[in-house]
PDB file of C-alpha atoms in Angstrom:
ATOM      1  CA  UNK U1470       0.000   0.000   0.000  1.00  0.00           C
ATOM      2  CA  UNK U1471       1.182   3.362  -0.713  1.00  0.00           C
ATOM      3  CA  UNK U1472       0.763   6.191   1.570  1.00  0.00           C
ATOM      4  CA  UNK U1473       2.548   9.525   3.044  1.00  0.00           C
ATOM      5  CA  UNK U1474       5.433   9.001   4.698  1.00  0.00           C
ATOM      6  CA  UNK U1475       6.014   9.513   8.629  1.00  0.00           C
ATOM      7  CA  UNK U1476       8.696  10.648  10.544  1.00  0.00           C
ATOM      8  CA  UNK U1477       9.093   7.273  11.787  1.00  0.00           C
ATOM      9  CA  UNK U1478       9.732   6.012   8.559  1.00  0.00           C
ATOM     10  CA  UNK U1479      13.001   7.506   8.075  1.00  0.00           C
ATOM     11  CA  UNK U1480      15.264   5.072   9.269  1.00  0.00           C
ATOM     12  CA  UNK U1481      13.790   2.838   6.780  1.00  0.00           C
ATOM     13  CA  UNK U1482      14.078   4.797   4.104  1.00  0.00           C
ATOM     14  CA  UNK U1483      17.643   5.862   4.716  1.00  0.00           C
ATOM     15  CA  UNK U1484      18.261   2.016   4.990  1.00  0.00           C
ATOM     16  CA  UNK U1485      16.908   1.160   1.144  1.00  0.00           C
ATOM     17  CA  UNK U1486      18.502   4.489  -0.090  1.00  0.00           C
ATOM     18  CA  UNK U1487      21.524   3.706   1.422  1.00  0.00           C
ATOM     19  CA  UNK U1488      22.072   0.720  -0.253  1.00  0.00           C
ATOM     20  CA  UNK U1489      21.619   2.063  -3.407  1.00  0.00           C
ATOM     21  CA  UNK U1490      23.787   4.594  -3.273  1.00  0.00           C
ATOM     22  CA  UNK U1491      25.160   4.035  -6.798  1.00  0.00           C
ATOM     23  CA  UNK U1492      21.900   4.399  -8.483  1.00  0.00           C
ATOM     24  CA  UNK U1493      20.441   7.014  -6.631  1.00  0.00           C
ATOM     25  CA  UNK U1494      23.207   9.025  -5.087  1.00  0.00           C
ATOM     26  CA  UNK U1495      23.618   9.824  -1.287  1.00  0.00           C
ATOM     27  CA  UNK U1496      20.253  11.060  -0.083  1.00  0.00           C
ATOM     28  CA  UNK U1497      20.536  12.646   3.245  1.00  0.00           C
ATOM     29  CA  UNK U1498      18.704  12.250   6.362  1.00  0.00           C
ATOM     30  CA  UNK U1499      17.490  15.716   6.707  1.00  0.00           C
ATOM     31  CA  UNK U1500      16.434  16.023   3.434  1.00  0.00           C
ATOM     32  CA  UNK U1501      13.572  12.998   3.608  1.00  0.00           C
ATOM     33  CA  UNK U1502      12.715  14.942   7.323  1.00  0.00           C
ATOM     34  CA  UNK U1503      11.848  17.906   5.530  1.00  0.00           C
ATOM     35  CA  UNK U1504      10.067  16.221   2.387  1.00  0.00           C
ATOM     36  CA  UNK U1505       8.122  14.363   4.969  1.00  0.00           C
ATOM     37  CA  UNK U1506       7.224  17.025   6.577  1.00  0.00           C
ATOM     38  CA  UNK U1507       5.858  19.055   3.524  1.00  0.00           C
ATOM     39  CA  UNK U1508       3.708  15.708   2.268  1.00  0.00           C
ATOM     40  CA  UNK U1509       6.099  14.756  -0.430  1.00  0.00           C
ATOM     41  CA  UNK U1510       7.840  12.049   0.787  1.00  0.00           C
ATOM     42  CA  UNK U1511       5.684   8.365  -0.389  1.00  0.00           C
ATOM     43  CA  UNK U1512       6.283   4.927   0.837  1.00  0.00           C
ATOM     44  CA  UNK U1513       5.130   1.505   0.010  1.00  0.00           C
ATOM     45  CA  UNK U1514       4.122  -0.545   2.957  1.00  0.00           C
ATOM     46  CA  UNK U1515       3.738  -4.842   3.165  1.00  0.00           C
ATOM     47  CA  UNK U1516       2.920  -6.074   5.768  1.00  0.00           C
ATOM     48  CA  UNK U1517       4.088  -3.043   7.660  1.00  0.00           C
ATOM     49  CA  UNK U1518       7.535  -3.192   6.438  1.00  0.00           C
ATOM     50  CA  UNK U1519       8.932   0.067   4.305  1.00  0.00           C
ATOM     51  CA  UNK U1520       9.660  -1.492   1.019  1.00  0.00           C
ATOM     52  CA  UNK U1521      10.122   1.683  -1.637  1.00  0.00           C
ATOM     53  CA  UNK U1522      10.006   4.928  -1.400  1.00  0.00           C
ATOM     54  CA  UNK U1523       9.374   7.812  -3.355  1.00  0.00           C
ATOM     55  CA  UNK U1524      11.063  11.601  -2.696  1.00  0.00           C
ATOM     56  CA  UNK U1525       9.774  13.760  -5.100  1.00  0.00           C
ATOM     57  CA  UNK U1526       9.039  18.240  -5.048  1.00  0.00           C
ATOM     58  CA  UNK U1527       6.287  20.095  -6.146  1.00  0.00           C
ATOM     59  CA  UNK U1528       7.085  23.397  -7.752  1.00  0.00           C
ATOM     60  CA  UNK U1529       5.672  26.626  -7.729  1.00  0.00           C
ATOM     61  CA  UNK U1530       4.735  26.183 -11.740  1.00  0.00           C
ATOM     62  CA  UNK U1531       2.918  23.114 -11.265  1.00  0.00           C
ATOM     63  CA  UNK U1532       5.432  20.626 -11.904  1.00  0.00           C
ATOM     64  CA  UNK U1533       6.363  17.820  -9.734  1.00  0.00           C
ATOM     65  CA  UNK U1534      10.023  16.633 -10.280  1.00  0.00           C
ATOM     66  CA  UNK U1535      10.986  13.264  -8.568  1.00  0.00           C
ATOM     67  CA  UNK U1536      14.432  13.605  -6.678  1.00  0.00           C
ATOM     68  CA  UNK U1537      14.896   9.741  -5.540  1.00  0.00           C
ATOM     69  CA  UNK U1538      12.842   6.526  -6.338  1.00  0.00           C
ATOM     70  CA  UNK U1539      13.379   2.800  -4.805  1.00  0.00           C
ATOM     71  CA  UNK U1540      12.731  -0.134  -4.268  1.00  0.00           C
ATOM     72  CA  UNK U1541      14.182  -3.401  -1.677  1.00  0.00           C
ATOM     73  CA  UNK U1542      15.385  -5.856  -4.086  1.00  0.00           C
ATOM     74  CA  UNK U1543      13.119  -8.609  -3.120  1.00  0.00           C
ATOM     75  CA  UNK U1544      10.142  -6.225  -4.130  1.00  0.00           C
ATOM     76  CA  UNK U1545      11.229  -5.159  -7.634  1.00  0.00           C
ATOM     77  CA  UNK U1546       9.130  -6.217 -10.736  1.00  0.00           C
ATOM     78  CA  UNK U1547       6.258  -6.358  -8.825  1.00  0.00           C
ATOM     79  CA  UNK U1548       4.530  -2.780  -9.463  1.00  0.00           C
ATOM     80  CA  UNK U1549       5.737  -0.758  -6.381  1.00  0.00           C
ATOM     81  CA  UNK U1550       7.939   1.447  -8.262  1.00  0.00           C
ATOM     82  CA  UNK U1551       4.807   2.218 -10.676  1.00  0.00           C
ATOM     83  CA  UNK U1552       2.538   2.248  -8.193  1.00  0.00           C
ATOM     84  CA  UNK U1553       4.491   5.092  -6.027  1.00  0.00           C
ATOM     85  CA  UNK U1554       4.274   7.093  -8.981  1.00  0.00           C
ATOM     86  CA  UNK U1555       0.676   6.687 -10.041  1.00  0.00           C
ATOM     87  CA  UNK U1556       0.031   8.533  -6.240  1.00  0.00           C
ATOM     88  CA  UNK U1557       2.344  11.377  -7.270  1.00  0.00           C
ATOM     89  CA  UNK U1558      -0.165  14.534  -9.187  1.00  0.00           C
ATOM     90  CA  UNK U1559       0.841  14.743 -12.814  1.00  0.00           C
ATOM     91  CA  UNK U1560       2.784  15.942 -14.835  1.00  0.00           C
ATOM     92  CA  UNK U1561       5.905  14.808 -13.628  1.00  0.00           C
ATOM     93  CA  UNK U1562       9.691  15.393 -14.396  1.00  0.00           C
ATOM     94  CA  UNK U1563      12.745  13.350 -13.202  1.00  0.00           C
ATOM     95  CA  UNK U1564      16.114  12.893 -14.673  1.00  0.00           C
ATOM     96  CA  UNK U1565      18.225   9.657 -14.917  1.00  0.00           C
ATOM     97  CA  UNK U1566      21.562   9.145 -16.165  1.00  0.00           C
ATOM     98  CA  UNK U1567      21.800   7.953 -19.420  1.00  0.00           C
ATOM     99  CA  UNK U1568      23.607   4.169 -18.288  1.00  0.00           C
ATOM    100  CA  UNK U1569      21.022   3.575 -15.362  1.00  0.00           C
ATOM    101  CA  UNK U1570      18.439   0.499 -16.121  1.00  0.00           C
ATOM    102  CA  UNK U1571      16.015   2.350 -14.958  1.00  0.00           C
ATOM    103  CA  UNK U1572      15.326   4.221 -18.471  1.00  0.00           C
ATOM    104  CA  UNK U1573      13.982   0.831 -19.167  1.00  0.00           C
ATOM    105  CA  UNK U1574      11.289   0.892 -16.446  1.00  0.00           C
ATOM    106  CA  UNK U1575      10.385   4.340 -17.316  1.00  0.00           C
ATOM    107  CA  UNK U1576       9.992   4.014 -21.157  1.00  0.00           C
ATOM    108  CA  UNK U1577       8.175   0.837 -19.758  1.00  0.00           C
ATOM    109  CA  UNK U1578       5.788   2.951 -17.956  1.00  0.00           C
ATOM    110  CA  UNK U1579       5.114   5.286 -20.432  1.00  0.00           C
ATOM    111  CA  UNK U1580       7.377   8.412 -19.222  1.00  0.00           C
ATOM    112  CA  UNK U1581       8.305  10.742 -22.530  1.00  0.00           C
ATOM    113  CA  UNK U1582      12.197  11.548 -22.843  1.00  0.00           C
ATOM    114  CA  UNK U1583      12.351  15.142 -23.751  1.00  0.00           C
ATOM    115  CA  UNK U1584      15.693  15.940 -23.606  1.00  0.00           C
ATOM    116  CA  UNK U1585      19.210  14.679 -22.274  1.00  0.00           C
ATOM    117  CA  UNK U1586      21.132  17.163 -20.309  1.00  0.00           C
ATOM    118  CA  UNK U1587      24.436  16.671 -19.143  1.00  0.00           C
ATOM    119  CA  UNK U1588      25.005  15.973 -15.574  1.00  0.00           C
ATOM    120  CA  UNK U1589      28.242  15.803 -13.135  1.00  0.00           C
ATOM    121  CA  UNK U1590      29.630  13.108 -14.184  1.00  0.00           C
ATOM    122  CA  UNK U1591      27.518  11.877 -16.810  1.00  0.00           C
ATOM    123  CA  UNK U1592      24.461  13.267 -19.058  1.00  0.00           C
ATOM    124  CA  UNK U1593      21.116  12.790 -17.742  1.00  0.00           C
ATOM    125  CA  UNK U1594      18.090  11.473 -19.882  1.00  0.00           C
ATOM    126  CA  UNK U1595      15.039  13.980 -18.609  1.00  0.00           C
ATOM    127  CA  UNK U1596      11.917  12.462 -18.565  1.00  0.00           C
ATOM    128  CA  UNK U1597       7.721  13.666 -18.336  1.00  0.00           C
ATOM    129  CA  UNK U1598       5.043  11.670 -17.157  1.00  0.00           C
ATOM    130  CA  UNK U1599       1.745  13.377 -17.708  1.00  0.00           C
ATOM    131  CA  UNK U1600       1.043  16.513 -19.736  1.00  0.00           C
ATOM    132  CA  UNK U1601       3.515  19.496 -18.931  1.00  0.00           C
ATOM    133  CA  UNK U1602       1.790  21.586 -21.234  1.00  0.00           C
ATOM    134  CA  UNK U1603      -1.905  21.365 -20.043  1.00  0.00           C
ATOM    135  CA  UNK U1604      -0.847  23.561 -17.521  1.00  0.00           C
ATOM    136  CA  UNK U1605      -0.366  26.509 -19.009  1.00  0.00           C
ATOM    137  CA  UNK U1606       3.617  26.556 -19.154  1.00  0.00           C
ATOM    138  CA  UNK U1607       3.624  26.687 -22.655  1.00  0.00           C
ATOM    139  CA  UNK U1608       1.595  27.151 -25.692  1.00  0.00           C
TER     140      UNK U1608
END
């Protein structure tokens, strides 16, 4: 089940986004606090055990852009992933570097690439879910 995340959640979360910290990057502590805190912060809950998580920020124009996504590896390819983002309000944006399998998953999903822009230490395939333009950005 998907639902808002608590602050009692965090430890949990830290512990799947720690482990991933090659696919995701180093997501800090205070920074899921403070997404928690303003409602943007998702889990996915079996059997009351964190299993995925989704970090993501709504912006002023509308647009909600999707810092960190993940899932235990004894939960993958079963939805959760998808599921996390069907709760997040559309449209979406969220980058992901070009060599990552997750571009797989989100071209599986139906996610647009619009653009690749190039990132630290690699470019970075930039992706929409939902329309960006139905709400009044651009005409």
């Amino acid at each position: 089940m998907v639902r808002k995340a608590t602050l009692q959640d965090i430890d949990a979360i830290k512990k799947i986004a720690d482990k991933y910290i090659k696919e995701i990057g180093f997501v800090l502590k205070p920074a899921l606090e403070e997404s928690c805190k303003k409602g943007t912060l998702l889990v996915y809950e079996c059997e009351n055990i964190v299993v995925g998580f989704c970090n993501y920020h709504h912006r002023r124009d509308g647009i909600n852009v999707i810092y960190e996504i993940c899932v235990s590896d004894n939960f993958r390819h079963k939805g959760i992933a998808k599921e996390l983002i069907n709760n997040i309000p559309k449209p979406i944006r969220l980058k992901c570097p070009v060599d990552n399998e997750s571009n797989n998953f989100y071209k599986h999903i139906g996610a647009k690439l619009v653009e690749i822009v190039p990132g630290k230490k690699r470019d970075l395939n930039v992706y929409e879910i939902g329309d960006i333009y139905a709400i009044g950005l651009f005409s």
